[in-house]
Short mmCIF file of C-alpha atoms in Angstrom, two decimals:
data_model
loop_
_atom_site.label_atom_id
_atom_site.label_comp_id
_atom_site.label_asym_id
_atom_site.label_seq_id
_atom_site.Cartn_x
_atom_site.Cartn_y
_atom_site.Cartn_z
CA MET T 1 121.49 77.84 75.56
CA SER T 2 119.73 81.16 75.54
CA ASN T 3 116.97 82.88 73.66
CA SER T 4 116.90 86.55 72.85
CA GLY T 5 113.14 86.51 72.44
CA GLY T 6 113.40 88.94 69.51
CA ALA T 7 111.10 89.04 66.50
CA ARG T 8 111.44 86.21 64.04
CA SER T 9 112.97 86.90 60.65
CA GLY T 10 110.63 84.56 58.82
CA ALA T 11 107.43 82.63 59.33
CA ASP T 12 107.86 79.95 62.02
CA GLU T 13 111.64 80.36 61.87
CA PRO T 14 113.51 78.50 64.63
CA THR T 15 116.05 80.17 66.84
CA SER T 16 119.70 79.15 66.80
CA PHE T 17 119.32 76.59 69.62
CA VAL T 18 121.61 73.63 69.04
CA LEU T 19 119.84 70.42 68.04
CA GLN T 20 120.89 67.53 70.28
CA PRO T 21 121.02 63.90 69.15
CA PRO T 22 118.12 61.73 70.28
CA ASN T 23 118.37 60.49 73.84
CA ARG T 24 117.37 56.95 74.74
CA GLN T 25 113.64 56.59 75.03
CA GLY T 26 112.21 55.57 78.35
CA PRO T 27 108.70 54.54 78.86
CA VAL T 28 107.75 57.01 81.47
CA PRO T 29 104.42 56.73 83.02
CA GLY T 30 103.19 60.66 82.13
CA ASN T 31 102.20 64.25 82.81
CA PRO T 32 101.67 66.50 79.82
CA TYR T 33 105.24 65.66 78.78
CA ALA T 34 104.69 61.92 78.71
CA VAL T 35 102.83 59.57 76.42
CA SER T 36 101.88 56.02 77.37
CA PRO T 37 101.72 54.00 74.14
CA PRO T 38 105.05 53.68 72.33
CA SER T 39 104.92 54.71 68.70
CA PRO T 40 107.43 54.41 65.86
CA THR T 41 109.87 57.25 65.29
CA ARG T 42 109.05 58.17 61.72
CA ALA T 43 107.20 60.78 59.75
CA VAL T 44 103.43 60.41 59.60
CA PRO T 45 102.11 61.18 56.13
CA PRO T 46 98.96 63.33 56.09
CA GLY T 47 95.87 61.25 55.56
CA SER T 48 97.44 58.05 56.89
CA ALA T 49 96.03 55.95 59.73
CA GLN T 50 98.27 57.87 62.14
CA ALA T 51 97.52 61.28 60.71
CA PRO T 52 97.34 64.32 63.07
CA GLU T 53 94.31 64.32 65.34
CA GLY T 54 92.22 67.13 66.85
CA PRO T 55 91.99 70.92 66.35
CA GLY T 56 95.39 72.43 65.65
CA ALA T 57 96.93 69.10 64.74
CA GLY T 58 98.79 69.00 61.45
CA ARG T 59 100.30 72.47 61.85
CA LEU T 60 103.98 72.73 60.94
CA ILE T 61 106.04 74.67 63.50
CA ALA T 62 109.35 76.28 62.56
CA GLY T 63 109.28 74.50 59.24
CA ARG T 64 110.03 71.08 60.78
CA TYR T 65 107.81 70.09 63.75
CA ARG T 66 104.46 68.61 62.65
CA LEU T 67 101.91 68.66 65.49
CA LEU T 68 100.22 65.25 65.75
CA ALA T 69 98.09 65.15 68.93
CA LYS T 70 97.68 66.93 72.25
CA LEU T 71 99.22 65.14 75.21
CA GLY T 72 97.95 67.48 77.91
CA HIS T 73 98.10 71.01 79.21
CA GLY T 74 99.13 72.91 82.28
CA GLY T 75 99.00 76.45 83.57
CA MET T 76 101.53 77.74 81.07
CA GLY T 77 101.06 75.72 77.93
CA THR T 78 99.77 72.80 75.91
CA VAL T 79 102.09 69.88 75.20
CA TRP T 80 101.87 68.20 71.80
CA ARG T 81 103.21 64.99 70.43
CA ALA T 82 104.93 66.07 67.22
CA GLU T 83 107.06 64.73 64.38
CA ASP T 84 110.46 66.30 63.73
CA GLU T 85 110.34 65.88 59.96
CA THR T 86 113.99 66.88 59.57
CA VAL T 87 115.40 63.87 61.42
CA GLY T 88 112.33 61.62 61.47
CA ARG T 89 111.65 61.28 65.20
CA GLU T 90 108.81 62.07 67.55
CA VAL T 91 109.25 64.87 70.06
CA ALA T 92 107.21 66.75 72.63
CA VAL T 93 106.47 70.38 71.79
CA LYS T 94 105.23 72.80 74.43
CA GLU T 95 103.00 75.52 73.03
CA PRO T 96 102.66 78.74 75.05
CA ARG T 97 99.16 79.12 76.43
CA VAL T 98 98.57 82.57 77.86
CA PRO T 99 95.10 84.22 77.93
CA ASP T 100 94.84 87.21 75.62
CA HIS T 101 93.17 89.32 78.31
CA LEU T 102 96.23 89.28 80.58
CA PRO T 103 98.12 92.55 80.95
CA GLU T 104 101.16 92.82 78.72
CA ARG T 105 103.53 92.58 81.70
CA GLU T 106 102.03 89.26 82.85
CA ARG T 107 102.09 87.88 79.30
CA ALA T 108 105.73 88.84 78.99
CA ASN T 109 106.46 87.16 82.32
CA ALA T 110 104.76 83.95 81.19
CA PHE T 111 106.79 83.82 77.99
CA GLU T 112 109.96 84.56 79.91
CA ARG T 113 109.20 81.65 82.25
CA MET T 114 109.01 79.35 79.26
CA ARG T 115 112.33 80.62 77.96
CA ARG T 116 113.81 80.02 81.40
CA GLU T 117 112.38 76.51 81.45
CA ALA T 118 114.24 75.78 78.25
CA ARG T 119 117.45 77.39 79.47
CA ALA T 120 117.26 75.66 82.86
CA ALA T 121 116.67 72.18 81.44
CA ALA T 122 119.16 72.62 78.61
CA ARG T 123 121.93 73.59 81.05
CA LEU T 124 121.59 70.30 82.92
CA ASP T 125 123.34 67.11 81.84
CA HIS T 126 121.67 64.40 83.87
CA PRO T 127 119.67 61.30 82.85
CA ALA T 128 116.85 62.31 85.23
CA VAL T 129 116.30 65.67 83.49
CA VAL T 130 114.28 65.78 80.26
CA ASN T 131 116.35 66.77 77.19
CA VAL T 132 115.54 70.05 75.47
CA HIS T 133 116.29 69.84 71.73
CA ASP T 134 115.26 73.24 70.41
CA VAL T 135 113.23 76.40 70.95
CA ALA T 136 111.22 77.80 68.07
CA VAL T 137 109.90 81.36 68.18
CA VAL T 138 106.49 81.67 66.56
CA ASP T 139 104.76 85.06 66.60
CA ASP T 140 107.24 86.18 69.26
CA GLN T 141 106.27 83.25 71.48
CA PRO T 142 108.70 80.44 72.46
CA TRP T 143 107.73 76.87 71.59
CA ILE T 144 109.93 74.39 73.51
CA VAL T 145 110.92 71.22 71.68
CA MET T 146 112.02 68.42 73.96
CA GLU T 147 112.45 64.71 74.33
CA LEU T 148 109.19 62.76 74.13
CA VAL T 149 108.95 60.79 77.36
CA ARG T 150 106.67 57.79 77.16
CA GLY T 151 104.68 56.71 80.18
CA ARG T 152 102.91 58.38 83.08
CA SER T 153 103.69 60.56 86.05
CA LEU T 154 104.26 59.53 89.64
CA GLY T 155 101.07 61.45 90.41
CA ASP T 156 99.13 59.18 88.06
CA ALA T 157 100.76 56.09 89.57
CA LEU T 158 99.79 57.16 93.09
CA GLN T 159 96.14 57.29 92.04
CA GLU T 160 96.35 53.48 91.90
CA GLY T 161 98.09 52.95 95.25
CA THR T 162 101.17 53.71 97.27
CA LEU T 163 104.76 52.63 96.62
CA SER T 164 106.88 50.33 98.73
CA ALA T 165 109.57 51.99 100.81
CA ARG T 166 112.25 50.51 98.58
CA GLU T 167 110.64 51.75 95.35
CA ALA T 168 109.98 55.20 96.80
CA ALA T 169 113.62 55.43 97.86
CA ARG T 170 114.79 54.39 94.38
CA ILE T 171 112.67 57.09 92.74
CA GLY T 172 113.77 59.59 95.37
CA LEU T 173 117.42 58.91 94.54
CA GLU T 174 116.83 59.76 90.87
CA VAL T 175 114.95 62.96 91.67
CA LEU T 176 117.66 63.89 94.17
CA GLY T 177 120.27 63.41 91.44
CA ALA T 178 118.38 65.76 89.13
CA LEU T 179 118.11 68.34 91.92
CA GLU T 180 121.81 68.04 92.75
CA ALA T 181 122.64 68.71 89.09
CA ALA T 182 120.28 71.68 89.04
CA HIS T 183 121.62 73.16 92.28
CA ALA T 184 125.22 72.74 91.09
CA ALA T 185 124.24 74.79 88.02
CA GLY T 186 122.67 77.50 90.18
CA ILE T 187 119.08 76.47 89.41
CA LEU T 188 116.23 75.94 91.87
CA HIS T 189 113.37 73.85 90.51
CA ARG T 190 110.72 75.24 92.93
CA ASP T 191 107.91 72.88 91.82
CA VAL T 192 108.96 69.35 92.78
CA LYS T 193 105.77 67.29 93.03
CA PRO T 194 104.52 63.86 91.87
CA ASP T 195 103.00 65.24 88.67
CA ASN T 196 106.44 66.49 87.62
CA VAL T 197 108.17 63.14 88.19
CA LEU T 198 107.92 60.74 85.26
CA LEU T 199 108.33 56.99 85.67
CA GLY T 200 109.48 54.93 82.72
CA ARG T 201 110.54 51.51 81.58
CA TYR T 202 114.10 50.46 82.24
CA ASP T 203 113.51 52.04 85.66
CA ARG T 204 114.06 55.52 84.28
CA VAL T 205 112.89 58.49 86.36
CA VAL T 206 112.71 62.01 84.91
CA LEU T 207 112.13 65.34 86.65
CA THR T 208 110.28 67.72 84.34
CA ASP T 209 108.77 71.20 84.23
CA PHE T 210 111.44 73.72 85.11
CA GLY T 211 108.91 76.39 84.10
CA ILE T 212 109.09 78.26 87.43
CA ALA T 213 112.75 77.51 88.10
CA GLN T 214 114.86 80.31 89.53
CA ILE T 215 118.22 80.63 87.80
CA GLU T 216 120.94 82.18 89.92
CA GLY T 217 121.69 85.74 88.86
CA GLU T 218 118.40 86.29 87.02
CA THR T 219 115.68 88.62 88.27
CA SER T 220 112.54 87.30 89.93
CA LEU T 221 109.32 87.01 87.95
CA THR T 222 107.17 87.26 91.08
CA ASP T 223 107.61 90.96 91.68
CA THR T 224 103.84 91.48 91.71
CA GLY T 225 103.69 89.87 95.17
CA GLY T 226 102.50 86.37 94.29
CA PHE T 227 104.34 83.08 94.22
CA VAL T 228 104.12 80.11 91.94
CA GLY T 229 104.15 76.42 92.73
CA SER T 230 101.91 73.77 94.28
CA PRO T 231 100.92 74.86 97.83
CA GLU T 232 101.11 71.47 99.55
CA TYR T 233 104.69 70.97 98.28
CA ILE T 234 106.04 74.49 98.93
CA ALA T 235 108.61 74.87 101.70
CA PRO T 236 107.69 77.01 104.74
CA GLU T 237 110.36 79.61 104.01
CA ARG T 238 108.81 80.24 100.60
CA VAL T 239 105.36 80.63 102.16
CA LEU T 240 106.89 83.26 104.47
CA GLY T 241 108.41 85.11 101.52
CA GLN T 242 111.99 84.30 102.50
CA ARG T 243 114.73 83.68 99.96
CA PRO T 244 114.68 79.97 99.02
CA GLY T 245 117.71 77.78 98.54
CA PRO T 246 118.46 74.15 97.69
CA ALA T 247 116.92 73.11 101.03
CA SER T 248 113.55 74.33 99.70
CA ASP T 249 113.64 71.84 96.83
CA LEU T 250 114.71 69.12 99.27
CA TRP T 251 111.67 69.91 101.46
CA SER T 252 109.46 69.31 98.41
CA LEU T 253 111.24 66.00 97.80
CA GLY T 254 110.41 65.03 101.39
CA VAL T 255 106.72 65.74 100.79
CA VAL T 256 106.83 63.69 97.58
CA LEU T 257 108.38 60.73 99.42
CA TYR T 258 105.75 61.00 102.18
CA ALA T 259 102.93 61.05 99.62
CA ALA T 260 104.48 58.14 97.69
CA THR T 261 104.48 55.84 100.72
CA GLU T 262 101.49 57.12 102.70
CA GLY T 263 99.15 57.89 99.79
CA VAL T 264 98.46 61.53 100.62
CA SER T 265 100.39 64.74 101.12
CA PRO T 266 100.73 65.49 104.86
CA PHE T 267 99.82 69.14 104.32
CA ARG T 268 96.88 68.92 101.88
CA ARG T 269 93.78 70.70 103.12
CA SER T 270 90.45 71.71 101.55
CA ASN T 271 91.67 75.12 100.34
CA THR T 272 94.91 76.94 99.60
CA PRO T 273 95.03 79.17 102.73
CA ALA T 274 94.47 76.17 104.99
CA THR T 275 97.12 74.19 103.09
CA LEU T 276 99.69 76.97 103.45
CA GLN T 277 98.84 77.28 107.15
CA SER T 278 99.44 73.55 107.61
CA VAL T 279 102.79 73.83 105.83
CA LEU T 280 103.80 76.45 108.40
CA ASN T 281 102.37 74.87 111.55
CA ALA T 282 101.24 71.25 111.16
CA THR T 283 103.40 68.35 112.32
CA PRO T 284 102.74 65.36 110.06
CA ALA T 285 102.03 61.95 111.52
CA PRO T 286 105.09 59.70 111.31
CA PRO T 287 105.20 57.86 107.95
CA ALA T 288 103.97 54.42 109.00
CA SER T 289 104.75 52.80 105.65
CA ALA T 290 108.29 54.20 105.41
CA PRO T 291 110.44 52.43 108.00
CA GLY T 292 114.06 52.92 109.00
CA PRO T 293 116.31 55.21 106.95
CA LEU T 294 113.51 56.36 104.62
CA ALA T 295 111.49 57.56 107.61
CA GLU T 296 114.59 59.35 108.91
CA ALA T 297 115.07 61.04 105.54
CA ILE T 298 111.45 62.18 105.36
CA ARG T 299 111.43 63.51 108.93
CA GLY T 300 114.65 65.41 108.35
CA LEU T 301 113.52 66.90 105.05
CA LEU T 302 110.25 68.11 106.61
CA ASP T 303 111.97 70.14 109.33
CA LYS T 304 110.42 73.62 109.27
CA ASP T 305 113.88 75.19 109.65
CA PRO T 306 115.85 74.84 106.38
CA ALA T 307 119.12 75.10 108.32
CA ARG T 308 118.31 71.86 110.17
CA ARG T 309 117.36 69.82 107.10
CA PRO T 310 119.88 67.20 105.99
CA ASP T 311 121.98 68.13 102.97
CA ALA T 312 121.84 66.21 99.70
CA ALA T 313 124.74 63.94 100.67
CA ARG T 314 123.01 62.83 103.88
CA VAL T 315 119.69 62.32 102.09
CA ARG T 316 121.44 60.25 99.44
CA ALA T 317 123.01 58.01 102.09
CA LEU T 318 119.64 57.41 103.75
CA LEU T 319 117.84 56.74 100.47
CA GLU T 320 120.59 54.34 99.38
CA ALA T 321 120.14 52.44 102.64
CA ALA T 322 116.36 52.32 102.13
CA ALA T 323 116.61 51.29 98.47
CA HIS T 324 119.17 48.54 99.16
CA PRO T 325 118.54 47.25 102.69
CA PRO T 326 120.57 44.31 104.05
CA ALA T 327 118.80 41.02 103.44
CA ALA T 328 118.42 40.31 107.14
CA GLN T 329 117.30 43.79 108.13
CA PRO T 330 114.05 43.52 110.12
CA THR T 331 111.11 45.77 109.37
CA GLN T 332 110.81 48.42 112.05
CA VAL T 333 108.21 51.00 112.85
CA ALA T 334 109.37 54.59 112.29
CA ARG T 335 110.06 56.58 115.45
CA ILE T 336 110.49 60.24 116.20
CA PRO T 337 113.24 60.81 118.80
CA GLY T 338 112.51 62.80 121.92
CA GLN T 339 108.84 61.88 122.29
CA GLY T 340 107.47 59.46 124.88
CA THR T 341 105.08 59.05 127.72
CA GLY T 342 106.40 62.00 129.67
CA GLY T 343 105.53 60.22 132.94
CA ARG T 344 101.78 60.74 132.52
CA ARG T 345 99.44 58.08 133.93
CA LEU T 346 95.86 58.36 132.75
CA ARG T 347 92.88 56.13 132.15
CA PHE T 348 92.15 53.43 129.57
CA GLY T 349 88.69 52.84 128.08
CA ARG T 350 88.60 49.05 128.13
CA THR T 351 84.98 48.48 127.13
CA ALA T 352 85.65 49.18 123.46
CA TRP T 353 88.63 46.81 123.31
CA ILE T 354 86.63 43.93 124.86
CA GLY T 355 83.85 44.47 122.32
CA LEU T 356 86.27 44.65 119.42
CA GLY T 357 88.06 41.47 120.49
CA ALA T 358 84.78 39.57 120.68
CA ALA T 359 83.94 40.47 117.08
CA VAL T 360 87.00 39.01 115.37
CA VAL T 361 85.27 35.88 114.04
CA ALA T 362 81.88 37.44 113.35
CA ALA T 363 83.42 40.23 111.28
CA ALA T 364 84.61 37.83 108.62
CA VAL T 365 81.10 36.55 107.84
CA THR T 366 78.79 39.46 108.63
CA ALA T 367 77.26 41.40 105.74
CA TYR T 368 78.36 45.01 105.50
CA LEU T 369 76.51 48.26 104.95
CA VAL T 370 77.77 50.48 102.12
CA ILE T 371 76.56 54.06 102.00
CA ALA T 372 78.04 55.95 99.07
CA ASP T 373 79.27 59.33 100.13
CA PRO T 374 81.70 61.57 98.22
CA PHE T 375 84.96 62.23 100.04
CA ALA T 376 87.25 65.17 99.54
CA GLY T 377 90.53 63.24 99.74
CA PRO T 378 91.99 60.91 97.11
CA LEU T 379 91.52 57.21 97.79
CA PRO T 380 93.35 54.23 96.30
CA GLY T 381 91.47 52.08 93.84
CA GLY T 382 89.06 49.64 95.49
CA TRP T 383 88.39 51.84 98.51
CA GLU T 384 85.06 53.36 99.52
CA VAL T 385 83.78 55.83 102.08
CA LYS T 386 81.38 54.45 104.69
CA GLN T 387 79.23 57.02 106.43
CA GLU T 388 78.61 56.11 110.08
CA LYS T 389 75.79 58.39 111.14
CA ASP T 390 75.77 57.21 114.76
CA PHE T 391 79.40 58.30 114.99
CA ALA T 392 78.99 61.58 113.07
CA ALA T 393 81.94 60.41 111.00
CA SER T 394 82.93 58.75 107.74
CA LEU T 395 85.46 55.94 107.35
CA ALA T 396 87.52 55.08 104.28
CA VAL T 397 87.86 51.29 103.98
CA PRO T 398 88.56 48.74 101.22
CA ALA T 399 85.26 48.09 99.47
CA ALA T 400 85.06 44.36 100.23
CA TYR T 401 85.60 44.63 103.99
CA GLN T 402 82.77 43.29 106.12
CA ARG T 403 80.97 45.53 108.62
CA THR T 404 80.27 44.48 112.22
CA VAL T 405 78.60 46.37 115.08
CA PRO T 406 78.02 45.17 118.68
CA ASP T 407 74.81 43.35 119.55
CA ARG T 408 74.22 45.99 122.16
CA LYS T 409 76.04 49.20 123.00
CA SER T 410 77.45 50.04 126.38
CA ASP T 411 76.46 53.21 128.15
CA GLN T 412 79.70 54.95 127.25
CA THR T 413 81.26 53.33 124.21
CA HIS T 414 80.14 52.81 120.63
CA TRP T 415 82.14 50.99 117.97
CA VAL T 416 81.99 49.72 114.41
CA ARG T 417 84.42 47.41 112.71
CA TYR T 418 85.38 46.52 109.12
CA THR T 419 87.32 43.32 108.41
CA ASP T 420 88.75 41.74 105.29
CA TRP T 421 87.29 38.33 104.41
CA SER T 422 90.33 36.45 105.76
CA GLY T 423 89.98 38.14 109.15
CA SER T 424 93.63 39.16 108.99
CA ILE T 425 93.24 42.94 108.76
CA TRP T 426 90.56 45.00 110.47
CA ILE T 427 89.67 48.65 110.97
CA ALA T 428 87.59 49.77 113.95
CA LEU T 429 86.24 53.14 115.05
CA SER T 430 85.13 53.65 118.65
CA LEU T 431 83.50 56.71 120.19
CA GLU T 432 83.14 57.72 123.81
CA LYS T 433 80.61 60.54 124.05
CA LYS T 434 81.12 63.34 126.53
CA ALA T 435 77.38 63.53 127.20
CA GLU T 436 77.41 59.90 128.36
CA ASP T 437 80.61 60.18 130.42
CA THR T 438 79.00 60.63 133.82
CA GLY T 439 82.13 59.44 135.61
CA GLY T 440 84.48 61.87 133.89
CA THR T 441 86.66 59.09 132.54
CA ILE T 442 87.41 60.66 129.13
CA ALA T 443 90.87 62.20 129.19
CA GLY T 444 91.32 65.91 128.55
CA SER T 445 93.19 65.48 125.28
CA ALA T 446 93.97 62.90 122.60
CA ALA T 447 97.56 62.63 123.83
CA ALA T 448 96.44 62.15 127.43
CA GLU T 449 94.11 59.34 126.36
CA MET T 450 96.91 57.71 124.38
CA TYR T 451 99.41 57.90 127.26
CA ASP T 452 96.72 56.57 129.61
CA ASP T 453 96.19 53.58 127.35
CA ASP T 454 99.92 53.13 126.95
CA THR T 455 100.60 53.21 130.69
CA ARG T 456 97.90 50.64 131.43
CA PHE T 457 99.11 48.57 128.50
CA LYS T 458 102.63 48.39 129.93
CA GLU T 459 101.33 47.64 133.42
CA SER T 460 98.88 44.93 132.41
CA GLY T 461 100.76 43.70 129.32
CA SER T 462 97.58 43.79 127.25
CA TYR T 463 95.29 46.14 125.35
CA GLU T 464 92.68 43.34 125.59
CA LEU T 465 93.11 42.70 121.87
CA ASP T 466 94.02 39.01 122.24
CA MET T 467 97.55 40.01 123.21
CA ASP T 468 99.84 37.85 125.26
CA GLU T 469 100.98 39.29 128.57
CA GLY T 470 104.72 39.36 127.90
CA PRO T 471 106.82 42.54 127.70
CA LYS T 472 106.02 44.73 124.69
CA LYS T 473 107.12 47.95 123.08
CA SER T 474 105.01 50.84 121.85
CA ASP T 475 105.59 53.98 119.82
CA PRO T 476 103.35 56.79 121.18
CA GLN T 477 103.41 59.95 119.05
CA GLU T 478 101.66 63.29 119.33
CA THR T 479 100.42 64.54 115.97
CA THR T 480 97.67 66.71 114.44
CA TYR T 481 94.31 66.15 112.79
CA ARG T 482 93.24 69.04 110.57
CA ASP T 483 95.51 71.39 112.49
CA ARG T 484 94.16 70.21 115.87
CA LYS T 485 95.99 68.09 118.40
CA ALA T 486 95.76 64.32 117.98
CA ALA T 487 97.84 61.27 118.87
CA ARG T 488 98.89 57.96 117.37
CA ASN T 489 100.44 54.81 118.83
CA THR T 490 101.91 51.72 117.18
CA VAL T 491 102.15 48.49 119.19
CA PRO T 492 103.71 45.24 117.93
CA PHE T 493 102.63 42.19 119.92
CA THR T 494 102.09 38.44 119.89
CA THR T 495 98.65 36.87 120.16
CA ASP T 496 97.72 34.99 123.32
CA ASP T 497 96.99 31.72 121.50
CA SER T 498 99.16 29.30 123.52
CA GLU T 499 99.21 26.68 120.76
CA ASN T 500 99.72 28.95 117.76
CA PRO T 501 100.89 32.46 118.80
CA ARG T 502 101.10 34.94 115.93
CA PRO T 503 102.94 38.27 115.61
CA ARG T 504 100.63 41.24 114.99
CA GLU T 505 100.80 45.01 115.02
CA VAL T 506 98.12 47.55 115.91
CA GLN T 507 97.97 51.27 115.14
CA ILE T 508 95.64 53.45 117.21
CA PHE T 509 94.73 57.02 116.26
CA TYR T 510 93.21 59.31 118.91
CA TYR T 511 91.22 62.50 118.47
CA ARG T 512 89.23 64.48 121.05
CA THR T 513 86.68 66.91 119.64
CA PRO T 514 86.35 70.44 121.05
CA GLY T 515 83.10 69.21 122.65
CA GLY T 516 84.92 66.45 124.53
CA ASP T 517 83.99 63.33 122.53
CA MET T 518 86.86 60.85 122.16
CA TYR T 519 87.40 59.02 118.86
CA LYS T 520 89.78 56.08 118.47
CA LEU T 521 90.52 54.59 115.06
CA THR T 522 92.28 51.23 115.40
CA VAL T 523 93.84 49.13 112.64
CA SER T 524 95.25 45.67 113.36
CA TYR T 525 97.15 43.39 110.99
CA PRO T 526 99.72 40.57 110.97
CA ASP T 527 103.34 41.49 111.66
CA LYS T 528 106.43 39.90 110.11
CA SER T 529 104.45 38.53 107.17
CA ASP T 530 103.34 39.28 103.63
CA PHE T 531 100.33 41.08 105.15
CA THR T 532 102.43 43.58 107.08
CA ALA T 533 103.05 46.06 104.28
CA ARG T 534 99.40 45.86 103.22
CA GLY T 535 98.24 46.33 106.82
CA ARG T 536 100.38 49.44 107.26
CA GLU T 537 99.08 50.79 103.97
CA VAL T 538 95.50 50.22 105.15
CA ALA T 539 96.27 51.94 108.47
CA SER T 540 97.89 54.94 106.82
CA THR T 541 95.05 55.41 104.33
CA ALA T 542 92.26 54.88 106.87
CA ILE T 543 93.78 57.33 109.37
CA ALA T 544 94.56 59.95 106.71
CA ASN T 545 90.98 59.84 105.40
CA LEU T 546 89.02 59.72 108.66
CA ASP T 547 86.35 62.42 108.38
CA ILE T 548 84.71 63.56 111.61
CA ASP T 549 81.75 65.90 111.20
CA GLY T 550 82.38 69.44 112.30
CA THR T 551 86.17 69.28 111.96
#
């Protein structure tokens, strides 16, 4: 399909785009292209109970598309639910939305992007790409008529919580298929993000919004020096102004998979420059909720060098393995090869662990303090931010968790703990203040503190968290916190209850402030049980949303 963009020969006259037969309808949970409640595919008589609603509704476009209601809007247009009165079906119609004050060149570019969106989507024959039925030219502006997708977007779904590794892999496979079809046709999507992935009934997944797609052989629309797309999902090579390729779209898919399982983009910061800087330089924490092949896929896709990223075939193999794991496959913690203790032996602050262990029973029955405080990052439903003034920090925790503090504080260590009512999952924050460290026991970096703890843990067989003293494994990782060095360790263990030992796992996040204070955020939960996935989700969300004043 193509569109000359010339003047129309009659009022609201459609172009010669070929009308396609209706595609199967999939309830897709939405973005502006999606609609949640299913509605009958039939004409809606004016004045009926389902008559057009809102300003602009009721207008007839190209002599056949009756606008019924607005579904949403984006940077380049408003999407309407409309009735195709010629064939008696509902469609989505994208109306150009360009400010009148823009220079003529920018207005022309915006309209050309919409034409390209139609051409790009119409060239692709894949069930995970939304069908384009027609393009109508009204007052020299292209209105795109496409399949009405019912449901909501992945972005909307993630506002309610994260996905399991298996579900994320299934969705990733569908998006990958759409990208493979696009790349085979010489098209780069360039804006793969959760809001552009629609989830529908019958397990349908649709990739939408090819509005900034680059079609091979066509000139760039960014010759004014800017770029388009969502900063936290843009590949590093695009940030640097280098020529993108299919690997750039695959990078964005990796960020989407990370956000789907961890609940937050690994590169999101408080402003666009900081976000772009993190895309270039930050190393994300390993995806704790995405084990095995899914973790491998995400790590590979987020390689800063596009030449080292896995190709689509390798990504497909990993996602297939994650979406359809063998029945007996054990859950494993994701690892990053090549990182370890490095032979360093440092100190372990044991006072905090003793205090935390002593609070395990009391935490389940102690009343908690809730201090409402707005937080910049998105939180799953049922979570709240707890401001801990003594720690100069804020914690994100499930709202019903119970708060516990020590009866008395040691000279060097302060801690607070939040526990669910069952006592199964708990979150604790400890702080060793530099001003109180008269013995110089605080390590010089977060990683040094982690390796110190890890060394002592392997020597003694215990972090003093009710662990047994048998041999154990750990997964120490160096990471970043707001573009500063941090560390994170994951330790599976068995409790020291001789009559009823239980498998558990603990994740410990380390951060040393520029002033020398050492923060440790610890999350412990049952392992090899129904609580494991929930515990890892709690750990990922709590660590991602830790807010330390002055950072």
